[in-house]
């Protein structure tokens, strides 16, 4: 039965990762959504290394095989995964934009 959606997004800190752990039910949910053909993504204000390191520390790196992308830095960076590995990173904010923002800040 079609659930009516093609993509699943979830915040990381405080949602997927909370109280120092990642609940096995979250991993199972990601697996199920992925196997049903939906694209699965993690969204966080932190960097991609924070997500990867946290999954390593909590012993849940297998979850990455069900994740298609991780949007980090409040979606300023977009990391595409294939079979649990980051294969491409797209940076929506360039060094020039960062420099301009730094100049404009009081």
PDB file of N, CA, C and O in Angstrom, residues 21-77:
ATOM      1  N   UNK A  21      22.125   8.262  23.254  1.00  0.00           N
ATOM      2  CA  UNK A  21      21.966   7.006  22.517  1.00  0.00           C
ATOM      3  C   UNK A  21      21.044   7.186  21.316  1.00  0.00           C
ATOM      4  O   UNK A  21      20.373   8.204  21.171  1.00  0.00           O
ATOM      5  N   UNK A  22      21.050   6.174  20.478  1.00  0.00           N
ATOM      6  CA  UNK A  22      20.133   6.086  19.350  1.00  0.00           C
ATOM      7  C   UNK A  22      19.323   4.816  19.555  1.00  0.00           C
ATOM      8  O   UNK A  22      19.879   3.720  19.636  1.00  0.00           O
ATOM      9  N   UNK A  23      18.031   4.970  19.657  1.00  0.00           N
ATOM     10  CA  UNK A  23      17.138   3.853  19.918  1.00  0.00           C
ATOM     11  C   UNK A  23      17.150   2.883  18.734  1.00  0.00           C
ATOM     12  O   UNK A  23      17.055   3.313  17.581  1.00  0.00           O
ATOM     13  N   UNK A  24      17.257   1.586  18.980  1.00  0.00           N
ATOM     14  CA  UNK A  24      17.220   0.603  17.888  1.00  0.00           C
ATOM     15  C   UNK A  24      15.962   0.713  17.025  1.00  0.00           C
ATOM     16  O   UNK A  24      15.986   0.373  15.843  1.00  0.00           O
ATOM     17  N   UNK A  25      14.878   1.215  17.585  1.00  0.00           N
ATOM     18  CA  UNK A  25      13.649   1.392  16.806  1.00  0.00           C
ATOM     19  C   UNK A  25      13.832   2.435  15.711  1.00  0.00           C
ATOM     20  O   UNK A  25      13.199   2.352  14.661  1.00  0.00           O
ATOM     21  N   UNK A  26      14.699   3.419  15.951  1.00  0.00           N
ATOM     22  CA  UNK A  26      14.983   4.428  14.934  1.00  0.00           C
ATOM     23  C   UNK A  26      15.699   3.777  13.758  1.00  0.00           C
ATOM     24  O   UNK A  26      15.357   4.000  12.594  1.00  0.00           O
ATOM     25  N   UNK A  27      16.699   2.960  14.058  1.00  0.00           N
ATOM     26  CA  UNK A  27      17.439   2.255  13.007  1.00  0.00           C
ATOM     27  C   UNK A  27      16.474   1.376  12.217  1.00  0.00           C
ATOM     28  O   UNK A  27      16.505   1.367  10.978  1.00  0.00           O
ATOM     29  N   UNK A  28      15.604   0.670  12.897  1.00  0.00           N
ATOM     30  CA  UNK A  28      14.629  -0.197  12.239  1.00  0.00           C
ATOM     31  C   UNK A  28      13.684   0.606  11.355  1.00  0.00           C
ATOM     32  O   UNK A  28      13.345   0.204  10.234  1.00  0.00           O
ATOM     33  N   UNK A  29      13.260   1.759  11.836  1.00  0.00           N
ATOM     34  CA  UNK A  29      12.372   2.623  11.057  1.00  0.00           C
ATOM     35  C   UNK A  29      13.065   3.102   9.778  1.00  0.00           C
ATOM     36  O   UNK A  29      12.461   3.095   8.703  1.00  0.00           O
ATOM     37  N   UNK A  30      14.329   3.504   9.892  1.00  0.00           N
ATOM     38  CA  UNK A  30      15.082   3.932   8.711  1.00  0.00           C
ATOM     39  C   UNK A  30      15.210   2.769   7.724  1.00  0.00           C
ATOM     40  O   UNK A  30      15.066   2.957   6.521  1.00  0.00           O
ATOM     41  N   UNK A  31      15.498   1.580   8.231  1.00  0.00           N
ATOM     42  CA  UNK A  31      15.631   0.397   7.368  1.00  0.00           C
ATOM     43  C   UNK A  31      14.338   0.149   6.612  1.00  0.00           C
ATOM     44  O   UNK A  31      14.327  -0.044   5.395  1.00  0.00           O
ATOM     45  N   UNK A  32      13.237   0.168   7.326  1.00  0.00           N
ATOM     46  CA  UNK A  32      11.926  -0.108   6.722  1.00  0.00           C
ATOM     47  C   UNK A  32      11.588   0.917   5.639  1.00  0.00           C
ATOM     48  O   UNK A  32      11.188   0.550   4.534  1.00  0.00           O
ATOM     49  N   UNK A  33      11.785   2.192   5.946  1.00  0.00           N
ATOM     50  CA  UNK A  33      11.482   3.235   4.964  1.00  0.00           C
ATOM     51  C   UNK A  33      12.361   3.086   3.724  1.00  0.00           C
ATOM     52  O   UNK A  33      11.886   3.209   2.592  1.00  0.00           O
ATOM     53  N   UNK A  34      13.640   2.813   3.938  1.00  0.00           N
ATOM     54  CA  UNK A  34      14.574   2.635   2.836  1.00  0.00           C
ATOM     55  C   UNK A  34      14.169   1.432   1.970  1.00  0.00           C
ATOM     56  O   UNK A  34      14.138   1.529   0.740  1.00  0.00           O
ATOM     57  N   UNK A  35      13.850   0.327   2.609  1.00  0.00           N
ATOM     58  CA  UNK A  35      13.490  -0.882   1.870  1.00  0.00           C
ATOM     59  C   UNK A  35      12.156  -0.745   1.144  1.00  0.00           C
ATOM     60  O   UNK A  35      11.920  -1.437   0.154  1.00  0.00           O
ATOM     61  N   UNK A  36      11.304   0.171   1.613  1.00  0.00           N
ATOM     62  CA  UNK A  36      10.038   0.433   0.921  1.00  0.00           C
ATOM     63  C   UNK A  36      10.220   1.421  -0.228  1.00  0.00           C
ATOM     64  O   UNK A  36       9.246   1.808  -0.863  1.00  0.00           O
ATOM     65  N   UNK A  37      11.475   1.815  -0.489  1.00  0.00           N
ATOM     66  CA  UNK A  37      11.783   2.631  -1.648  1.00  0.00           C
ATOM     67  C   UNK A  37      11.777   4.129  -1.422  1.00  0.00           C
ATOM     68  O   UNK A  37      11.882   4.902  -2.375  1.00  0.00           O
ATOM     69  N   UNK A  38      11.677   4.545  -0.187  1.00  0.00           N
ATOM     70  CA  UNK A  38      11.707   5.978   0.106  1.00  0.00           C
ATOM     71  C   UNK A  38      13.136   6.441   0.301  1.00  0.00           C
ATOM     72  O   UNK A  38      13.995   5.693   0.748  1.00  0.00           O
ATOM     73  N   UNK A  39      13.387   7.706  -0.039  1.00  0.00           N
ATOM     74  CA  UNK A  39      14.687   8.319   0.244  1.00  0.00           C
ATOM     75  C   UNK A  39      14.657   8.769   1.696  1.00  0.00           C
ATOM     76  O   UNK A  39      13.665   9.314   2.153  1.00  0.00           O
ATOM     77  N   UNK A  40      15.742   8.519   2.404  1.00  0.00           N
ATOM     78  CA  UNK A  40      15.818   8.822   3.829  1.00  0.00           C
ATOM     79  C   UNK A  40      16.949   9.824   4.058  1.00  0.00           C
ATOM     80  O   UNK A  40      18.060   9.626   3.563  1.00  0.00           O
ATOM     81  N   UNK A  41      16.641  10.890   4.800  1.00  0.00           N
ATOM     82  CA  UNK A  41      17.642  11.906   5.057  1.00  0.00           C
ATOM     83  C   UNK A  41      17.677  12.352   6.500  1.00  0.00           C
ATOM     84  O   UNK A  41      16.668  12.329   7.200  1.00  0.00           O
ATOM     85  N   UNK A  42      18.862  12.756   6.925  1.00  0.00           N
ATOM     86  CA  UNK A  42      19.075  13.329   8.247  1.00  0.00           C
ATOM     87  C   UNK A  42      19.362  14.811   8.046  1.00  0.00           C
ATOM     88  O   UNK A  42      20.125  15.192   7.157  1.00  0.00           O
ATOM     89  N   UNK A  43      18.743  15.642   8.870  1.00  0.00           N
ATOM     90  CA  UNK A  43      18.939  17.089   8.799  1.00  0.00           C
ATOM     91  C   UNK A  43      19.431  17.559  10.161  1.00  0.00           C
ATOM     92  O   UNK A  43      18.890  17.166  11.189  1.00  0.00           O
ATOM     93  N   UNK A  44      20.493  18.385  10.162  1.00  0.00           N
ATOM     94  CA  UNK A  44      21.057  18.852  11.420  1.00  0.00           C
ATOM     95  C   UNK A  44      21.740  20.201  11.246  1.00  0.00           C
ATOM     96  O   UNK A  44      22.204  20.522  10.152  1.00  0.00           O
ATOM     97  N   UNK A  45      21.786  20.951  12.304  1.00  0.00           N
ATOM     98  CA  UNK A  45      22.529  22.207  12.302  1.00  0.00           C
ATOM     99  C   UNK A  45      24.020  21.968  12.491  1.00  0.00           C
ATOM    100  O   UNK A  45      24.833  22.843  12.255  1.00  0.00           O
ATOM    101  N   UNK A  46      24.381  20.770  12.926  1.00  0.00           N
ATOM    102  CA  UNK A  46      25.782  20.412  13.153  1.00  0.00           C
ATOM    103  C   UNK A  46      26.436  19.989  11.834  1.00  0.00           C
ATOM    104  O   UNK A  46      25.789  19.946  10.792  1.00  0.00           O
ATOM    105  N   UNK A  47      27.696  19.628  11.901  1.00  0.00           N
ATOM    106  CA  UNK A  47      28.425  19.176  10.717  1.00  0.00           C
ATOM    107  C   UNK A  47      28.279  17.679  10.494  1.00  0.00           C
ATOM    108  O   UNK A  47      27.843  16.938  11.376  1.00  0.00           O
ATOM    109  N   UNK A  48      28.652  17.234   9.319  1.00  0.00           N
ATOM    110  CA  UNK A  48      28.530  15.820   8.965  1.00  0.00           C
ATOM    111  C   UNK A  48      29.401  14.953   9.870  1.00  0.00           C
ATOM    112  O   UNK A  48      29.014  13.833  10.232  1.00  0.00           O
ATOM    113  N   UNK A  49      30.569  15.459  10.268  1.00  0.00           N
ATOM    114  CA  UNK A  49      31.443  14.677  11.146  1.00  0.00           C
ATOM    115  C   UNK A  49      30.775  14.399  12.495  1.00  0.00           C
ATOM    116  O   UNK A  49      30.980  13.334  13.078  1.00  0.00           O
ATOM    117  N   UNK A  50      29.994  15.351  12.989  1.00  0.00           N
ATOM    118  CA  UNK A  50      29.266  15.135  14.245  1.00  0.00           C
ATOM    119  C   UNK A  50      28.326  13.942  14.111  1.00  0.00           C
ATOM    120  O   UNK A  50      28.269  13.074  14.986  1.00  0.00           O
ATOM    121  N   UNK A  51      27.594  13.889  13.014  1.00  0.00           N
ATOM    122  CA  UNK A  51      26.663  12.778  12.787  1.00  0.00           C
ATOM    123  C   UNK A  51      27.431  11.468  12.682  1.00  0.00           C
ATOM    124  O   UNK A  51      27.100  10.483  13.360  1.00  0.00           O
ATOM    125  N   UNK A  52      28.461  11.437  11.851  1.00  0.00           N
ATOM    126  CA  UNK A  52      29.231  10.203  11.652  1.00  0.00           C
ATOM    127  C   UNK A  52      29.904   9.749  12.939  1.00  0.00           C
ATOM    128  O   UNK A  52      29.878   8.551  13.274  1.00  0.00           O
ATOM    129  N   UNK A  53      30.507  10.681  13.675  1.00  0.00           N
ATOM    130  CA  UNK A  53      31.169  10.339  14.939  1.00  0.00           C
ATOM    131  C   UNK A  53      30.161   9.825  15.969  1.00  0.00           C
ATOM    132  O   UNK A  53      30.441   8.868  16.698  1.00  0.00           O
ATOM    133  N   UNK A  54      28.990  10.456  16.039  1.00  0.00           N
ATOM    134  CA  UNK A  54      27.972  10.035  17.003  1.00  0.00           C
ATOM    135  C   UNK A  54      27.467   8.637  16.682  1.00  0.00           C
ATOM    136  O   UNK A  54      27.280   7.808  17.587  1.00  0.00           O
ATOM    137  N   UNK A  55      27.266   8.341  15.409  1.00  0.00           N
ATOM    138  CA  UNK A  55      26.835   6.991  15.033  1.00  0.00           C
ATOM    139  C   UNK A  55      27.900   5.967  15.390  1.00  0.00           C
ATOM    140  O   UNK A  55      27.579   4.866  15.859  1.00  0.00           O
ATOM    141  N   UNK A  56      29.155   6.338  15.206  1.00  0.00           N
ATOM    142  CA  UNK A  56      30.260   5.454  15.573  1.00  0.00           C
ATOM    143  C   UNK A  56      30.277   5.213  17.085  1.00  0.00           C
ATOM    144  O   UNK A  56      30.359   4.075  17.548  1.00  0.00           O
ATOM    145  N   UNK A  57      30.161   6.300  17.855  1.00  0.00           N
ATOM    146  CA  UNK A  57      30.203   6.204  19.321  1.00  0.00           C
ATOM    147  C   UNK A  57      29.038   5.393  19.880  1.00  0.00           C
ATOM    148  O   UNK A  57      29.189   4.734  20.916  1.00  0.00           O
ATOM    149  N   UNK A  58      27.892   5.443  19.233  1.00  0.00           N
ATOM    150  CA  UNK A  58      26.715   4.730  19.737  1.00  0.00           C
ATOM    151  C   UNK A  58      26.571   3.340  19.130  1.00  0.00           C
ATOM    152  O   UNK A  58      25.620   2.619  19.446  1.00  0.00           O
ATOM    153  N   UNK A  59      27.514   2.957  18.275  1.00  0.00           N
ATOM    154  CA  UNK A  59      27.473   1.623  17.678  1.00  0.00           C
ATOM    155  C   UNK A  59      26.335   1.432  16.687  1.00  0.00           C
ATOM    156  O   UNK A  59      25.856   0.314  16.510  1.00  0.00           O
ATOM    157  N   UNK A  60      25.920   2.518  16.039  1.00  0.00           N
ATOM    158  CA  UNK A  60      24.781   2.427  15.115  1.00  0.00           C
ATOM    159  C   UNK A  60      25.152   2.840  13.690  1.00  0.00           C
ATOM    160  O   UNK A  60      24.304   3.314  12.935  1.00  0.00           O
ATOM    161  N   UNK A  61      26.411   2.626  13.300  1.00  0.00           N
ATOM    162  CA  UNK A  61      26.827   3.017  11.950  1.00  0.00           C
ATOM    163  C   UNK A  61      26.073   2.254  10.867  1.00  0.00           C
ATOM    164  O   UNK A  61      25.992   2.720   9.740  1.00  0.00           O
ATOM    165  N   UNK A  62      25.500   1.096  11.204  1.00  0.00           N
ATOM    166  CA  UNK A  62      24.730   0.351  10.202  1.00  0.00           C
ATOM    167  C   UNK A  62      23.549   1.155   9.680  1.00  0.00           C
ATOM    168  O   UNK A  62      23.069   0.932   8.570  1.00  0.00           O
ATOM    169  N   UNK A  63      23.101   2.134  10.467  1.00  0.00           N
ATOM    170  CA  UNK A  63      21.989   2.982  10.044  1.00  0.00           C
ATOM    171  C   UNK A  63      22.334   3.741   8.768  1.00  0.00           C
ATOM    172  O   UNK A  63      21.459   4.054   7.958  1.00  0.00           O
ATOM    173  N   UNK A  64      23.619   4.032   8.550  1.00  0.00           N
ATOM    174  CA  UNK A  64      24.036   4.796   7.375  1.00  0.00           C
ATOM    175  C   UNK A  64      23.687   4.097   6.066  1.00  0.00           C
ATOM    176  O   UNK A  64      23.491   4.758   5.050  1.00  0.00           O
ATOM    177  N   UNK A  65      23.606   2.769   6.071  1.00  0.00           N
ATOM    178  CA  UNK A  65      23.267   2.074   4.833  1.00  0.00           C
ATOM    179  C   UNK A  65      21.832   2.355   4.389  1.00  0.00           C
ATOM    180  O   UNK A  65      21.471   2.083   3.248  1.00  0.00           O
ATOM    181  N   UNK A  66      21.024   2.930   5.276  1.00  0.00           N
ATOM    182  CA  UNK A  66      19.637   3.266   4.955  1.00  0.00           C
ATOM    183  C   UNK A  66      19.446   4.762   4.718  1.00  0.00           C
ATOM    184  O   UNK A  66      18.336   5.213   4.473  1.00  0.00           O
ATOM    185  N   UNK A  67      20.529   5.537   4.816  1.00  0.00           N
ATOM    186  CA  UNK A  67      20.451   6.995   4.685  1.00  0.00           C
ATOM    187  C   UNK A  67      20.960   7.395   3.300  1.00  0.00           C
ATOM    188  O   UNK A  67      22.052   7.004   2.896  1.00  0.00           O
ATOM    189  N   UNK A  68      20.165   8.194   2.589  1.00  0.00           N
ATOM    190  CA  UNK A  68      20.534   8.645   1.254  1.00  0.00           C
ATOM    191  C   UNK A  68      21.315   9.955   1.281  1.00  0.00           C
ATOM    192  O   UNK A  68      22.115  10.215   0.401  1.00  0.00           O
ATOM    193  N   UNK A  69      21.039  10.788   2.279  1.00  0.00           N
ATOM    194  CA  UNK A  69      21.758  12.049   2.373  1.00  0.00           C
ATOM    195  C   UNK A  69      21.684  12.606   3.783  1.00  0.00           C
ATOM    196  O   UNK A  69      20.819  12.241   4.571  1.00  0.00           O
ATOM    197  N   UNK A  70      22.642  13.480   4.079  1.00  0.00           N
ATOM    198  CA  UNK A  70      22.668  14.206   5.351  1.00  0.00           C
ATOM    199  C   UNK A  70      22.806  15.679   5.002  1.00  0.00           C
ATOM    200  O   UNK A  70      23.788  16.087   4.367  1.00  0.00           O
ATOM    201  N   UNK A  71      21.818  16.480   5.378  1.00  0.00           N
ATOM    202  CA  UNK A  71      21.877  17.929   5.190  1.00  0.00           C
ATOM    203  C   UNK A  71      22.378  18.522   6.502  1.00  0.00           C
ATOM    204  O   UNK A  71      21.768  18.332   7.541  1.00  0.00           O
ATOM    205  N   UNK A  72      23.519  19.216   6.428  1.00  0.00           N
ATOM    206  CA  UNK A  72      24.149  19.734   7.641  1.00  0.00           C
ATOM    207  C   UNK A  72      24.291  21.246   7.591  1.00  0.00           C
ATOM    208  O   UNK A  72      24.028  21.868   6.573  1.00  0.00           O
ATOM    209  N   UNK A  73      24.757  21.798   8.714  1.00  0.00           N
ATOM    210  CA  UNK A  73      24.968  23.241   8.827  1.00  0.00           C
ATOM    211  C   UNK A  73      23.700  23.982   8.424  1.00  0.00           C
ATOM    212  O   UNK A  73      23.736  24.921   7.637  1.00  0.00           O
ATOM    213  N   UNK A  74      22.567  23.521   8.957  1.00  0.00           N
ATOM    214  CA  UNK A  74      21.254  24.108   8.648  1.00  0.00           C
ATOM    215  C   UNK A  74      20.996  24.110   7.143  1.00  0.00           C
ATOM    216  O   UNK A  74      20.504  25.071   6.573  1.00  0.00           O
ATOM    217  N   UNK A  75      21.331  23.018   6.497  1.00  0.00           N
ATOM    218  CA  UNK A  75      21.123  22.759   5.070  1.00  0.00           C
ATOM    219  C   UNK A  75      22.061  23.550   4.163  1.00  0.00           C
ATOM    220  O   UNK A  75      21.847  23.629   2.961  1.00  0.00           O
ATOM    221  N   UNK A  76      23.137  24.125   4.703  1.00  0.00           N
ATOM    222  CA  UNK A  76      24.127  24.807   3.868  1.00  0.00           C
ATOM    223  C   UNK A  76      25.073  23.805   3.203  1.00  0.00           C
ATOM    224  O   UNK A  76      25.729  24.124   2.223  1.00  0.00           O
ATOM    225  N   UNK A  77      25.108  22.592   3.738  1.00  0.00           N
ATOM    226  CA  UNK A  77      25.906  21.518   3.156  1.00  0.00           C
ATOM    227  C   UNK A  77      25.002  20.309   2.949  1.00  0.00           C
ATOM    228  O   UNK A  77      24.160  20.011   3.780  1.00  0.00           O
TER     229      UNK A  77
END
